[in-house]
């Protein structure tokens, strides 16, 4: 891993993801994604997921129509060991191996996430716009001092 401009370059091998998805754009994302997280915290659909790999909750950005100014899909879910069983109403995706720029969002939720995304949009990263993800520990959602890793797929 190498560090530059406030982020660290890293690599992930491919993995499976199961969760629930919405379509949005940055014009309405703050409300759309905020409401989607509220729905998740109320319904906790991850409890239905079998074969979870760890206890981290992922926010996944994918299916971009272009760059970050165009519509994209956003999903909330988790890594799983396999996708043999996918609960009704949820989606399963295989996230391909890729290089990522890792940012750390620290502070009060959700402000620290929004501030970090603004930094990402203003960065010099050569983004691939395939799969970007936020990795939350279970206590991130109730913390005034959250620590969330954000991984941006790079070319």
mmCIF file with all atom_site columns, C-alpha atoms in Angstrom, residues 56 102-105 133-136 147-151:
data_model
loop_
_atom_site.group_PDB
_atom_site.id
_atom_site.type_symbol
_atom_site.label_atom_id
_atom_site.label_alt_id
_atom_site.label_comp_id
_atom_site.label_asym_id
_atom_site.label_entity_id
_atom_site.label_seq_id
_atom_site.pdbx_PDB_ins_code
_atom_site.Cartn_x
_atom_site.Cartn_y
_atom_site.Cartn_z
_atom_site.occupancy
_atom_site.B_iso_or_equiv
_atom_site.pdbx_formal_charge
_atom_site.auth_seq_id
_atom_site.auth_comp_id
_atom_site.auth_asym_id
_atom_site.auth_atom_id
_atom_site.pdbx_PDB_model_num
ATOM 1  C CA . UNK A 1 56  ? -19.234 -4.900 8.748  1.00 0.00 ? 56  UNK A CA 1
ATOM 2  C CA . UNK A 1 102 ? -8.911  4.185  0.673  1.00 0.00 ? 102 UNK A CA 1
ATOM 3  C CA . UNK A 1 103 ? -10.128 7.271  2.521  1.00 0.00 ? 103 UNK A CA 1
ATOM 4  C CA . UNK A 1 104 ? -11.029 7.420  6.218  1.00 0.00 ? 104 UNK A CA 1
ATOM 5  C CA . UNK A 1 105 ? -14.099 9.395  7.305  1.00 0.00 ? 105 UNK A CA 1
ATOM 6  C CA . UNK A 1 133 ? -17.862 1.206  -1.025 1.00 0.00 ? 133 UNK A CA 1
ATOM 7  C CA . UNK A 1 134 ? -18.157 2.455  2.524  1.00 0.00 ? 134 UNK A CA 1
ATOM 8  C CA . UNK A 1 135 ? -17.319 -0.032 5.294  1.00 0.00 ? 135 UNK A CA 1
ATOM 9  C CA . UNK A 1 136 ? -19.077 0.536  8.632  1.00 0.00 ? 136 UNK A CA 1
ATOM 10 C CA . UNK A 1 147 ? -14.493 5.768  11.768 1.00 0.00 ? 147 UNK A CA 1
ATOM 11 C CA . UNK A 1 148 ? -15.662 4.670  8.303  1.00 0.00 ? 148 UNK A CA 1
ATOM 12 C CA . UNK A 1 149 ? -13.431 3.432  5.503  1.00 0.00 ? 149 UNK A CA 1
ATOM 13 C CA . UNK A 1 150 ? -14.391 4.554  1.985  1.00 0.00 ? 150 UNK A CA 1
ATOM 14 C CA . UNK A 1 151 ? -12.888 2.662  -0.946 1.00 0.00 ? 151 UNK A CA 1
#
